Amino acid sequence: MAARRVRSAPYLFIAPAVTAFTLLLAVPIGYALYLSLREMRITGLGLGPGARAERWAGLANYSAALRDHELLAGAGRVLVYGGLLVPVMLGLALVFGLLLDADRTRLRAFSRIAIFLPYAVPGVVATLLWGFLYLPTTSPGYYVLHQLGMSGPQLLQGNGMYVALANIAIWGGTGFNMIVIYTSLRSIPAELYEAARLDGASEFQIALRIKIPMVLPSLVLTFFFSLIATLQVFAEPMNLKPLTNGISSTWSPLMKVYRDAFTRGDIYSASATSVVIAFVTLAVSFGFLKLAGRRAYGEDNS
Amino acid sequence: MFSDAPRGLRLALGLTSAAVAAMLVAGCGSSGSASSAASSSGPVHLTYWAWAPGLDQVVSLWNKSHPNIQVTVEKQAQGDDLLTKVITASKAGSAPDLVQAEYQALPTLVSNNVLADISAQDGSAASTFASGIWKQVTLGTNAVYAIPQDSGPLMFYYRTDLFKKYGLTVPTTWDQFKADAEKLRAEDSSKYLTTFSANDAGLFAGLAQQAGAQWWTTSGSSWKVSLDDAATQKVASFWGGLVKEGAIDNQPMYTPAWSKALDDGTQIAWVSAVWAPGVLSSSAPSGKGKWAMAPLPQWTAGQNVTGSWGGSSTAVSADSKNKAAAAQFALWLNTDPQAVAALVKDSYVYPAATDAQTGGALATAPDYLSNQPDFYTQAAKIAATTAPAAWGPNVNTAYSAFKDAFGKAAQNRTDFLTALNTVQQTTLADMKTQGFTVSG
């Protein structure tokens, strides 16, 4: 009797997790994979019953997705956006983290909350607020510039768009990344600083030679999250789109998935594109982790 | 979509991004409620998916007078969201009995076999509506797929005080419209007559209809797609020319900047539909009593044609087990004088039924245009001149291609004909990919 209870207990404990994983993750992914291999075929006018039939498409949806210029162009746009966003956001987060960690900093708790607060604002709300500020005729900033006899940059067209979008993400994301880095800075033992000071190191040298190398794993982690977030950028361009002619419905790869599924009603090619995006995201993220893991954690991943 | 989630969740979300589309689509079907079978005793219950506000009040009138056919309204999101949801529910065999559908969505719904042909019950209603409107619910066939509910005939709205100030004449032709636009720029370079907005293809579709465009037509068992026909090209080059020379603005509508421009008189006219006073009163509150409506400018002096922007219908689903009862309700809702009066009053629609376009709640002009007491009498005259629209099974693809191509062309002030060609090619290619038989 006792032995039986021991044998069934582990299964009982993992049952909720396994059930949730199966229902919420494995089944939908499986269904998406299945859909990505199907297609809707219409005959004649397509009016009336029997005019459309679902059938196997093989890899046709995948080859169409990979040959799509818009998907490739969208990936290119996301690269430029990420190239602008990630270094600035993580750079700011590191600087803020180091400043907050410095002994002479006052109002530490207030500053930490103030920098973190934008992260608590939902992305949709943040985008609408920033959109308002980007429109020259409704923005207080442009009004002030105008009164000073200057004209502001056009942020909602051309290359200004990258700055406009990256700025929203920097504003929203810096606080979170700062908290991660700051937490890891606080866990560095104080003896290290004492030893450095006895050796005559300045605060700047301590930051450069001790703090930054010690928080490298946190930097790798925040870079990893930022990379994934960048590849999946959706809410910001989607919500900025109605305000401008400068964002197309396929601006980012996920926007193209959304358009295919919900505007064109083609869930089959949308599924195939999703699978491609998920695959690229996985490859890029784990490729990066493998690369960075050796340096940051001193691990041997061979 | 994911930006609200904690960053730590994103890895998990990354793994599921492949599944998102599937989950959303799968989730849509679950809330559909199948119509209950008619039992020999007891009343018939019908479900009705719609987005018009205040519809419950109108439906309660029906429920009181028809104890044997009880209708329940289930509130839905407008436009494309409902379209996707209905198609998905229909695939699962659980579509509602009745559904509110925009005119341009009807061929897509028919093509997905979502709608029932109700010509046997409601075919005689044709004479109640303008022929251009009725043609949209028959798709030019002998079938009837829906009953028209509201319509949006295009009109010209302008600021009377500013037109006077700058010595502009209310344009009766598009040539005059162009001359006004240029004259205004010469008088005051901070103002524009109006803007060309690429973020709503419905307006452009209406303008093309006015010029005589027939975007989707059928002959025999094949479609003909001609979004770049001569009429549409004429409209595209006209607006493209105005944008290129800077005679009108090129920024989209329905933005905070656009509302401000209408409110402070930076833009002094708007080509819009009969429902414009509602939009103006919220976007340009300080213009109350200063705006007026005139018929849409014409391509040839003396002509009298308009297009339409928006409007929807009530359709019966192929899944319904009580099609006759549902068809009876759809007809009552949109043609019975008491029902239509309630629709106008509670749901703020401009009725498609010709008789209902004057009198009743429409006897007095909208508050915003109280300076134009005969607003609805004029509107009814204009509505009668609505040119027929010709919709096809992939309007959404065409509309999204329009927004992308014309958005780019308007932004860079480049050739609109190139953009129009892109829209045509994208729409045509999409139809061919799906397997439709297409000629031309």
XYZ file of C-alpha atoms in Angstrom:
742
model
C 0.000 0.000 0.000
C 2.735 2.424 1.013
C 4.826 1.528 -2.010
C 1.935 2.210 -4.348
C 1.370 5.654 -2.884
C 5.019 6.498 -3.445
C 4.842 5.418 -7.057
C 1.731 7.466 -7.927
C 2.693 10.635 -6.041
C 5.193 11.979 -8.628
C 2.616 11.640 -11.374
C 0.031 13.464 -9.288
C 2.472 16.300 -8.717
C 3.403 16.729 -12.367
C -0.137 16.167 -13.635
C -1.237 19.845 -13.498
C 1.901 21.008 -15.295
C 1.708 18.288 -17.916
C -2.003 18.920 -18.495
C -1.482 22.653 -18.839
C 1.514 22.142 -21.132
C -0.375 19.693 -23.321
C -3.566 21.712 -23.619
C -2.083 25.204 -23.824
C 1.178 24.601 -25.625
C 1.632 21.224 -27.269
C -1.838 20.901 -28.812
C -1.944 24.443 -30.269
C 1.588 24.093 -31.654
C 0.655 20.744 -33.152
C -2.490 22.253 -34.644
C -0.519 25.181 -36.082
C 1.950 22.742 -37.644
C -0.959 20.776 -39.106
C -2.609 23.945 -40.485
C 0.663 25.103 -42.004
C 0.614 22.021 -44.227
C -2.960 22.593 -45.414
C -4.593 25.033 -47.797
C -8.044 26.142 -48.934
C -8.788 25.472 -52.554
C -11.635 27.260 -54.309
C -13.213 26.251 -57.574
C -15.046 28.414 -60.098
C -16.743 31.508 -58.695
C -16.372 30.241 -55.150
C -20.031 30.961 -54.450
C -22.377 28.317 -53.183
C -21.792 25.115 -51.217
C -18.941 22.818 -52.130
C -16.983 25.584 -53.818
C -14.206 25.451 -51.261
C -12.340 22.484 -49.890
C -9.413 22.158 -47.502
C -6.634 19.926 -48.734
C -2.979 19.036 -48.193
C -0.576 21.633 -49.438
C 2.680 19.911 -48.562
C 5.375 22.499 -48.027
C 3.819 25.027 -50.414
C 2.968 27.470 -47.602
C 6.551 27.313 -46.347
C 8.114 27.902 -49.729
C 5.722 30.808 -50.288
C 6.623 32.296 -46.892
C 10.353 31.962 -47.513
C 10.077 33.480 -50.981
C 7.947 36.406 -49.754
C 9.805 39.682 -50.227
C 7.677 41.420 -47.623
C 8.594 38.927 -44.902
C 12.274 39.399 -45.688
C 11.892 43.192 -45.838
C 10.016 43.060 -42.521
C 12.863 41.076 -40.976
C 15.269 43.719 -42.294
C 13.211 46.518 -40.721
C 13.141 44.662 -37.409
C 16.929 44.281 -37.562
C 17.410 48.037 -37.991
C 14.902 48.652 -35.196
C 16.660 46.179 -32.903
C 20.083 47.577 -33.801
C 18.861 50.935 -32.561
C 16.845 49.703 -29.605
C 18.910 47.043 -27.842
C 22.256 48.862 -27.398
C 20.604 52.108 -26.296
C 18.164 50.426 -23.915
C 20.719 48.123 -22.296
C 23.331 50.909 -22.216
C 20.913 53.185 -20.387
C 19.833 50.366 -18.075
C 23.478 49.651 -17.165
C 24.282 53.331 -16.577
C 21.174 53.817 -14.432
C 21.923 50.612 -12.527
C 25.523 51.738 -11.808
C 24.374 55.224 -10.785
C 21.805 53.821 -8.389
C 24.376 51.443 -6.975
C 26.926 54.216 -6.312
C 27.212 55.006 -2.595
C 26.664 58.734 -2.945
C 23.347 58.450 -4.796
C 20.415 60.086 -2.980
C 16.699 59.430 -3.434
C 17.634 55.919 -4.489
C 14.212 54.315 -3.934
C 12.363 57.143 -5.650
C 14.674 57.115 -8.693
C 14.400 53.368 -8.993
C 10.598 53.515 -9.028
C 10.582 56.489 -11.403
C 12.810 54.712 -13.921
C 10.880 51.475 -13.569
C 7.396 53.026 -13.781
C 7.102 53.223 -17.630
C 7.436 49.418 -17.705
C 4.118 49.205 -15.844
C 2.351 51.174 -18.597
C 0.753 48.772 -21.108
C 2.436 48.889 -24.516
C -0.756 49.907 -26.292
C -1.298 52.872 -23.988
C 2.349 53.909 -24.246
C 2.183 53.769 -28.040
C -0.945 55.920 -28.186
C 0.599 58.472 -25.817
C 3.825 58.642 -27.790
C 1.896 58.759 -31.064
C 0.155 61.864 -29.798
C 3.542 63.395 -29.007
C 4.949 62.505 -32.436
C 2.185 64.288 -34.388
C 3.560 67.804 -34.974
C 0.229 69.603 -34.596
C -0.802 67.973 -31.328
C 2.589 67.617 -29.650
C 3.553 70.087 -26.893
C 7.206 69.493 -27.772
C 6.730 70.646 -31.358
C 4.732 73.610 -30.052
C 7.650 74.747 -27.891
C 10.106 74.261 -30.775
C 7.774 76.240 -33.037
C 7.610 79.103 -30.530
C 11.413 79.119 -30.492
C 11.405 79.407 -34.264
C 12.582 75.861 -34.891
C 10.908 72.872 -36.498
C 11.151 69.393 -35.037
C 12.145 66.240 -36.909
C 9.500 64.248 -38.789
C 9.304 61.124 -36.677
C 6.348 59.431 -38.359
C 7.868 59.011 -41.801
C 10.962 57.667 -43.476
C 13.838 56.734 -41.195
C 12.380 58.798 -38.352
C 9.992 55.892 -37.875
C 12.756 53.666 -36.491
C 13.613 56.316 -33.899
C 9.928 56.780 -33.056
C 9.367 53.043 -32.506
C 12.673 52.357 -30.747
C 12.034 55.286 -28.419
C 8.745 53.785 -27.216
C 10.445 50.475 -26.447
C 13.435 52.174 -24.784
C 11.091 54.248 -22.626
C 9.131 51.172 -21.603
C 11.953 48.637 -21.316
C 14.889 50.432 -19.694
C 13.373 50.249 -16.194
C 12.887 46.494 -16.252
C 16.403 45.811 -17.509
C 17.811 48.283 -14.991
C 16.143 46.384 -12.129
C 17.681 43.113 -13.312
C 21.152 44.643 -13.547
C 20.764 46.596 -10.292
C 19.680 43.505 -8.363
C 22.724 41.684 -9.574
C 24.947 44.683 -8.640
C 23.594 44.611 -5.077
C 24.614 41.008 -4.691
C 28.309 41.679 -5.322
C 30.169 41.170 -2.003
C 31.360 44.447 -0.416
C 34.831 42.931 0.297
C 35.650 43.185 -3.380
C 35.135 46.953 -3.296
C 37.147 47.290 -0.081
C 40.035 45.401 -1.600
C 39.874 47.530 -4.728
C 39.806 50.755 -2.757
C 42.817 49.619 -0.694
C 44.597 49.074 -3.995
C 43.765 52.682 -4.885
C 41.000 52.087 -7.454
C 38.701 55.023 -8.227
C 34.901 54.625 -8.285
C 35.032 54.719 -12.074
C 37.656 51.977 -12.160
C 35.600 49.907 -9.717
C 32.587 50.225 -12.014
C 34.592 49.327 -15.107
C 36.830 46.570 -13.721
C 34.644 44.959 -11.056
C 30.978 45.780 -11.397
C 30.501 45.380 -15.134
C 32.353 42.049 -15.383
C 30.455 40.786 -12.319
C 27.050 41.588 -13.821
C 27.894 40.186 -17.243
C 25.526 37.217 -16.782
C 22.686 39.691 -16.138
C 23.636 41.650 -19.241
C 23.556 38.448 -21.257
C 20.142 37.616 -19.835
C 18.676 41.052 -20.555
C 20.167 40.984 -24.058
C 18.566 37.585 -24.601
C 15.112 38.853 -23.564
C 15.519 42.027 -25.614
C 16.486 39.994 -28.670
C 13.313 37.902 -28.449
C 11.149 40.956 -27.791
C 12.666 42.668 -30.834
C 12.028 39.739 -33.151
C 8.416 39.718 -32.004
C 7.708 43.460 -32.134
C 4.012 43.884 -32.864
C 2.003 46.139 -30.535
C 3.975 49.333 -31.111
C 3.962 49.425 -34.941
C 0.404 48.040 -35.025
C -0.943 50.820 -32.834
C 1.125 53.555 -34.441
C -0.019 52.476 -37.916
C -3.371 54.365 -37.963
C -1.559 57.647 -37.274
C 0.708 57.555 -40.279
C 1.220 56.511 -43.883
C 4.681 55.289 -42.956
C 3.883 51.840 -41.506
C 2.615 49.152 -43.839
C 0.478 46.207 -42.755
C 3.549 43.973 -43.086
C 6.023 46.251 -41.293
C 7.176 43.508 -38.923
C 7.021 39.734 -39.508
C 4.341 39.250 -36.823
C 2.213 41.968 -38.410
C 2.309 39.981 -41.624
C 1.089 36.900 -39.752
C -1.738 38.962 -38.306
C -2.669 40.362 -41.721
C -2.649 36.946 -43.384
C -4.751 35.336 -40.659
C -7.260 38.048 -39.860
C -7.410 40.348 -42.876
C -6.957 37.834 -45.656
C -8.512 34.968 -43.716
C -5.641 32.686 -44.726
C -4.776 30.868 -41.497
C -2.759 28.293 -43.421
C -0.014 30.553 -44.710
C -0.184 32.531 -41.449
C 0.579 29.311 -39.567
C 3.494 28.515 -41.864
C 4.938 32.012 -41.406
C 4.483 31.691 -37.616
C 6.405 28.442 -37.605
C 9.215 30.053 -39.606
C 9.335 33.003 -37.176
C 9.300 30.712 -34.141
C 12.093 28.645 -35.658
C 14.242 31.694 -36.425
C 13.582 33.098 -32.926
C 14.646 29.812 -31.330
C 17.714 29.497 -33.507
C 18.836 33.071 -32.904
C 18.189 33.021 -29.152
C 19.806 29.694 -28.419
C 22.621 30.427 -30.830
C 23.292 33.581 -28.863
C 23.049 31.791 -25.492
C 25.510 29.147 -26.614
C 27.882 31.817 -27.842
C 27.548 34.043 -24.782
C 27.341 31.205 -22.265
C 30.999 30.291 -22.621
C 32.183 33.834 -22.031
C 29.738 35.034 -19.409
C 29.395 31.955 -17.255
C 32.674 30.308 -18.027
C 30.728 27.193 -18.940
C 31.895 24.617 -21.336
C 28.966 23.827 -23.566
C 30.721 21.321 -25.763
C 0.487 41.689 -28.577
C 3.244 40.464 -26.307
C 4.551 43.734 -24.991
C 2.255 43.663 -21.965
C 3.693 40.397 -20.756
C 6.604 40.356 -18.336
C 9.831 40.045 -20.249
C 10.519 36.689 -18.602
C 7.435 35.232 -20.199
C 8.618 36.100 -23.645
C 10.682 32.997 -24.106
C 7.593 30.922 -23.503
C 5.609 33.178 -25.762
C 8.293 32.844 -28.366
C 7.783 29.133 -28.338
C 4.053 29.564 -28.720
C 4.128 32.203 -31.409
C 3.535 29.438 -33.892
C 0.440 28.525 -31.971
C -1.047 31.969 -31.566
C -2.979 32.055 -34.786
C -4.297 28.573 -34.213
C -5.378 29.322 -30.644
C -7.166 32.519 -31.598
C -8.962 30.849 -34.430
C -9.838 27.812 -32.376
C -11.031 30.041 -29.540
C -13.387 31.932 -31.792
C -15.679 29.058 -32.412
C -16.364 28.258 -28.808
C -18.654 31.182 -28.092
C -20.886 30.555 -31.051
C -24.306 29.410 -30.073
C -26.159 27.127 -32.333
C -29.746 27.963 -32.946
C -32.049 25.797 -31.000
C -34.178 23.527 -33.043
C -37.741 24.543 -33.490
C -39.906 22.415 -31.345
C -43.488 21.773 -32.257
C -44.599 23.656 -29.182
C -43.057 26.750 -27.632
C -41.442 29.733 -29.306
C -38.552 29.700 -31.795
C -35.339 31.219 -30.446
C -32.998 33.106 -32.769
C -29.553 34.529 -32.031
C -28.357 37.673 -33.773
C -24.715 38.808 -33.906
C -24.498 42.553 -34.427
C -22.532 45.626 -33.396
C -25.008 48.502 -33.925
C -25.590 50.276 -30.612
C -29.012 50.169 -28.979
C -30.132 47.224 -31.088
C -31.559 45.411 -28.039
C -34.213 48.104 -27.686
C -35.282 47.691 -31.304
C -35.336 43.914 -30.980
C -37.436 44.086 -27.802
C -40.201 45.677 -29.890
C -40.188 42.565 -32.064
C -40.073 40.187 -29.128
C -43.137 41.859 -27.608
C -45.214 41.614 -30.763
C -43.940 38.183 -31.861
C -44.147 35.843 -28.875
C -43.467 32.823 -31.104
C -40.159 34.090 -32.506
C -37.831 35.385 -29.808
C -34.600 37.079 -30.930
C -31.533 37.540 -28.722
C -28.888 40.091 -29.708
C -25.295 39.101 -28.972
C -23.010 42.133 -29.117
C -19.995 41.811 -31.422
C -17.011 43.818 -32.569
C -17.446 45.686 -35.816
C -16.046 44.805 -39.207
C -13.257 42.344 -39.923
C -13.255 40.799 -36.437
C -16.867 39.725 -36.749
C -16.268 38.532 -40.311
C -13.492 36.180 -39.178
C -15.546 35.030 -36.208
C -18.668 34.252 -38.233
C -16.718 32.321 -40.854
C -14.998 30.285 -38.140
C -18.279 29.640 -36.296
C -19.883 28.576 -39.530
C -17.108 26.065 -40.196
C -17.860 24.611 -36.780
C -21.565 24.515 -37.632
C -22.423 26.952 -34.854
C -23.046 30.254 -36.626
C -25.861 32.421 -35.212
C -29.198 32.606 -37.035
C -28.747 36.229 -37.997
C -25.674 38.367 -38.505
C -24.959 42.015 -39.241
C -22.692 42.219 -42.289
C -21.113 45.099 -44.165
C -22.023 45.155 -47.849
C -18.472 44.593 -49.036
C -18.236 41.497 -46.790
C -21.232 39.747 -48.373
C -19.355 38.037 -51.255
C -16.734 36.768 -48.768
C -19.503 35.355 -46.566
C -21.363 33.826 -49.510
C -18.104 32.372 -50.805
C -17.553 30.742 -47.408
C -21.077 29.350 -47.596
C -22.095 31.201 -44.438
C -25.262 32.844 -45.730
C -28.644 31.461 -46.738
C -30.495 32.573 -49.860
C -33.679 34.216 -48.582
C -35.115 35.256 -51.955
C -38.144 33.021 -51.425
C -39.160 34.870 -48.237
C -37.832 38.380 -48.800
C -37.363 38.778 -52.573
C -40.347 41.104 -52.817
C -38.581 43.707 -50.645
C -36.498 44.951 -53.592
C -38.748 47.931 -54.282
C -38.254 49.235 -50.727
C -34.596 50.084 -51.454
C -32.619 52.102 -53.992
C -31.566 49.757 -56.791
C -27.850 50.446 -56.229
C -28.208 49.287 -52.620
C -30.319 46.232 -53.451
C -27.807 45.035 -56.029
C -25.220 44.725 -53.254
C -27.282 42.112 -51.387
C -28.068 40.042 -54.475
C -24.498 40.153 -55.853
C -26.177 40.603 -59.211
C -27.758 37.141 -59.066
C -31.338 36.001 -58.470
C -30.520 35.144 -54.875
C -31.014 37.492 -51.901
C -28.306 37.128 -49.267
C -29.243 39.912 -46.852
C -31.643 42.790 -46.201
C -30.054 46.261 -46.414
C -30.007 48.056 -43.079
C -28.117 51.319 -43.394
C -26.280 53.167 -46.115
C -23.682 55.912 -46.357
C -24.193 58.030 -49.472
C -21.203 60.321 -50.105
C -21.591 64.073 -49.711
C -19.445 67.170 -49.511
C -19.057 68.933 -46.142
C -17.472 72.370 -45.836
C -16.976 75.326 -43.486
C -19.399 78.017 -44.680
C -17.621 80.878 -42.888
C -14.167 80.016 -44.237
C -15.443 79.395 -47.774
C -16.882 82.916 -47.659
C -13.728 84.392 -46.159
C -11.485 83.000 -48.910
C -14.006 83.599 -51.689
C -14.408 79.902 -52.558
C -17.467 78.552 -54.371
C -19.068 75.322 -53.192
C -17.815 72.917 -55.887
C -20.352 71.163 -58.082
C -17.676 69.502 -60.218
C -14.296 67.961 -59.368
C -12.651 70.631 -61.551
C -14.093 73.293 -59.265
C -12.986 71.244 -56.263
C -9.423 71.346 -57.616
C -9.640 75.073 -58.313
C -10.889 75.668 -54.748
C -8.047 73.612 -53.302
C -5.455 75.580 -55.265
C -7.056 78.955 -54.551
C -7.107 78.283 -50.823
C -3.399 77.389 -50.832
C -2.659 80.655 -52.669
C -4.755 82.684 -50.185
C -3.411 81.070 -47.025
C -0.562 78.562 -47.147
C -1.333 77.287 -43.640
C -4.668 75.814 -44.758
C -5.776 72.881 -46.838
C -9.155 72.248 -48.457
C -8.965 68.627 -47.285
C -6.638 65.627 -47.092
C -6.202 62.431 -49.061
C -6.343 59.676 -46.483
C -4.935 56.256 -47.320
C -6.075 54.610 -44.088
C -9.687 53.966 -45.116
C -10.213 52.317 -48.474
C -13.993 52.650 -48.103
C -13.963 56.316 -49.087
C -11.839 55.664 -52.158
C -14.157 52.790 -53.116
C -17.136 55.158 -52.899
C -15.405 57.782 -55.032
C -14.559 55.141 -57.630
C -18.188 53.941 -57.613
C -19.307 57.467 -58.371
C -17.024 57.524 -61.400
C -18.592 54.253 -62.581
C -16.055 51.696 -61.371
C -17.103 48.036 -61.210
C -14.276 46.366 -59.325
C -15.506 42.769 -59.247
C -17.878 41.402 -61.858
C -18.815 37.892 -62.932
C -19.475 36.470 -66.319
C -20.483 32.848 -66.494
C -18.370 31.003 -63.959
C -15.424 33.373 -63.829
C -14.610 36.579 -61.991
C -13.284 39.696 -63.594
C -11.186 41.879 -61.299
C -10.670 45.431 -62.487
C -9.685 47.653 -59.601
C -7.648 49.631 -62.103
C -10.450 50.211 -64.608
C -10.658 53.529 -66.456
C -13.037 55.069 -63.886
C -10.802 54.207 -60.929
C -7.725 55.425 -62.802
C -9.467 58.744 -63.331
C -10.191 59.036 -59.592
C -6.662 57.935 -58.617
C -4.881 60.362 -60.911
C -7.159 63.217 -59.801
C -6.342 62.756 -56.094
C -2.726 61.824 -56.829
C -2.327 65.068 -58.787
C -3.726 67.131 -55.915
C -1.406 65.459 -53.409
C 1.617 65.778 -55.705
C 1.189 69.510 -56.274
C 0.513 70.033 -52.565
C -3.009 71.364 -53.125
C -4.338 69.048 -50.406
C -2.758 67.377 -47.382
C -1.521 63.773 -47.484
C -1.957 62.732 -43.844
C -4.480 60.081 -42.741
C -7.931 60.697 -41.251
C -9.049 59.769 -37.734
C -5.835 60.837 -36.035
C -5.612 63.431 -33.235
C -3.869 65.734 -35.728
C -6.745 65.350 -38.202
C -9.384 66.145 -35.561
C -7.459 69.234 -34.580
C -7.161 70.363 -38.208
C -10.932 70.042 -38.655
C -11.612 71.741 -35.346
C -9.349 74.761 -35.776
C -10.119 75.240 -39.469
C -6.759 74.103 -40.880
C -8.791 71.764 -43.099
C -11.997 73.395 -44.244
C -13.829 70.634 -46.129
C -14.362 66.887 -45.912
C -15.679 64.471 -48.500
C -17.696 62.134 -46.309
C -20.978 60.278 -45.944
C -24.378 60.973 -44.425
C -23.070 59.988 -40.982
C -20.421 62.737 -41.000
C -22.242 65.094 -38.568
C -21.738 62.514 -35.808
C -17.982 62.361 -36.471
C -17.689 66.132 -36.851
C -19.506 66.841 -33.603
C -16.940 64.788 -31.673
C -13.836 65.648 -33.752
C -14.585 69.323 -34.411
C -16.917 70.454 -31.610
C -16.112 74.138 -32.089
C -17.350 74.024 -35.696
C -20.974 73.485 -34.682
C -23.297 75.566 -36.869
C -20.405 76.535 -39.181
C -20.375 73.427 -41.362
C -22.829 72.674 -44.164
C -23.478 69.771 -46.509
C -23.714 69.858 -50.314
C -23.978 67.091 -52.926
C -20.723 65.427 -53.942
C -18.881 67.233 -56.781
C -19.520 65.574 -60.181
C -17.190 64.484 -62.973
C -19.407 66.159 -65.592
C -21.419 69.287 -64.856
C -25.116 68.514 -64.533
C -24.586 64.869 -63.591
C -26.126 63.565 -60.409
C -24.352 60.496 -59.043
C -22.837 59.591 -55.710
C -21.018 56.611 -54.237
C -21.365 55.126 -50.785
C -19.024 54.712 -47.837
C -19.979 52.120 -45.277
C -23.338 50.630 -44.535
C -24.419 47.186 -43.479
C -27.144 44.591 -43.843
C -28.887 41.836 -41.897
C -28.188 38.331 -43.194
C -29.531 34.877 -42.334
C -26.952 32.139 -41.828
C -26.937 28.852 -43.685
C -26.643 27.102 -40.301
C -29.934 28.477 -39.026
C -32.579 25.847 -38.369
C -35.290 28.497 -38.595
C -34.423 30.323 -41.788
C -37.994 31.374 -42.525
C -38.449 32.933 -39.091
C -35.037 34.603 -39.330
C -35.810 35.986 -42.792
C -39.123 37.320 -41.479
C -37.314 39.128 -38.664
C -34.604 40.554 -40.975
C -37.291 41.970 -43.237
C -39.262 43.439 -40.319
C -36.164 45.008 -38.749
C -35.212 46.919 -41.868
C -38.544 47.752 -43.502
C -41.262 47.934 -40.824
C -41.893 51.661 -40.167
C -41.907 51.229 -36.388
C -38.701 49.138 -36.431
C -36.834 51.473 -38.760
C -37.908 54.497 -36.714
C -36.467 52.767 -33.638
C -33.261 51.904 -35.564
C -32.810 55.553 -36.467
C -33.527 56.718 -32.938
C -31.739 54.060 -30.847
C -29.008 52.777 -33.172
C -28.260 56.060 -34.973
C -28.318 54.442 -38.414
C -29.195 56.151 -41.676
C -31.788 53.675 -42.949
C -31.374 52.020 -46.330
C -35.164 51.775 -46.764
C -36.112 54.704 -48.992
C -39.377 55.580 -47.249
C -37.680 55.884 -43.885
C -35.098 58.423 -45.053
C -37.354 61.395 -44.313
C -39.852 62.059 -41.567
C -39.909 60.528 -38.099
C -36.614 60.877 -36.297
C -35.099 62.215 -39.527
C -37.567 65.117 -39.806
C -35.153 67.508 -38.134
C -31.534 68.068 -39.096
C -28.723 66.756 -36.871
C -27.979 69.154 -34.039
C -24.478 69.843 -35.385
C -25.928 71.075 -38.695
C -28.948 72.868 -37.242
C -28.170 75.714 -39.649
C -29.255 73.391 -42.475
C -32.833 72.419 -41.527
C -33.518 70.453 -44.730
C -30.419 68.245 -44.225
C -32.293 64.940 -44.374
C -34.539 65.970 -47.255
C -31.413 66.753 -49.279
C -29.685 63.602 -48.035
C -32.603 61.434 -49.203
C -32.406 63.008 -52.678
C -28.662 62.302 -52.805
C -29.116 58.747 -51.491
C -31.451 57.986 -54.398
C -28.583 58.686 -56.820
C -26.183 56.126 -55.296
C -24.262 54.231 -57.968
C -24.170 50.448 -57.563
C -21.093 48.894 -56.010
C -19.620 45.619 -57.197
C -17.904 43.697 -54.415
C -15.892 40.508 -54.675
C -14.764 37.689 -52.419
C -11.445 39.232 -51.327
C -12.296 42.852 -50.577
C -10.196 42.700 -47.400
C -7.079 41.792 -49.351
C -7.726 44.669 -51.753
C -8.361 47.106 -48.903
C -5.195 46.198 -47.043
C -3.207 46.423 -50.296
C -4.782 49.846 -50.868
C -3.719 51.112 -47.447
C -0.125 49.966 -47.977
C 0.313 51.117 -51.579
C -1.587 54.412 -51.361
C -0.129 55.180 -47.928
C 3.331 54.980 -49.444
C 2.363 56.964 -52.543
C 0.646 59.683 -50.501
C 3.597 59.939 -48.133
C 6.144 60.287 -50.929
C 3.746 62.236 -53.185
C 4.411 59.784 -56.007
C 2.225 58.449 -58.798
C -1.116 57.062 -57.621
C -1.544 55.026 -60.818
C 1.463 52.902 -59.883
C -0.103 52.350 -56.453
C -3.430 51.441 -58.072
C -1.679 48.928 -60.293
C -0.087 47.351 -57.203
C -3.532 47.004 -55.598
C -4.927 45.389 -58.738
C -2.015 42.954 -59.075
C -2.109 41.996 -55.382
C -5.870 41.392 -55.456
C -5.736 39.435 -58.705
C -2.820 37.284 -57.539
C -4.624 36.540 -54.271
C -7.728 35.343 -56.120
C -5.686 33.147 -58.430
C -3.724 31.675 -55.523
C -6.956 30.772 -53.775
C -8.157 28.988 -56.913
C -10.946 31.284 -58.118
C -11.538 31.192 -61.836
C -10.480 34.647 -62.948
C -10.433 36.205 -66.379
C -8.372 39.335 -66.928
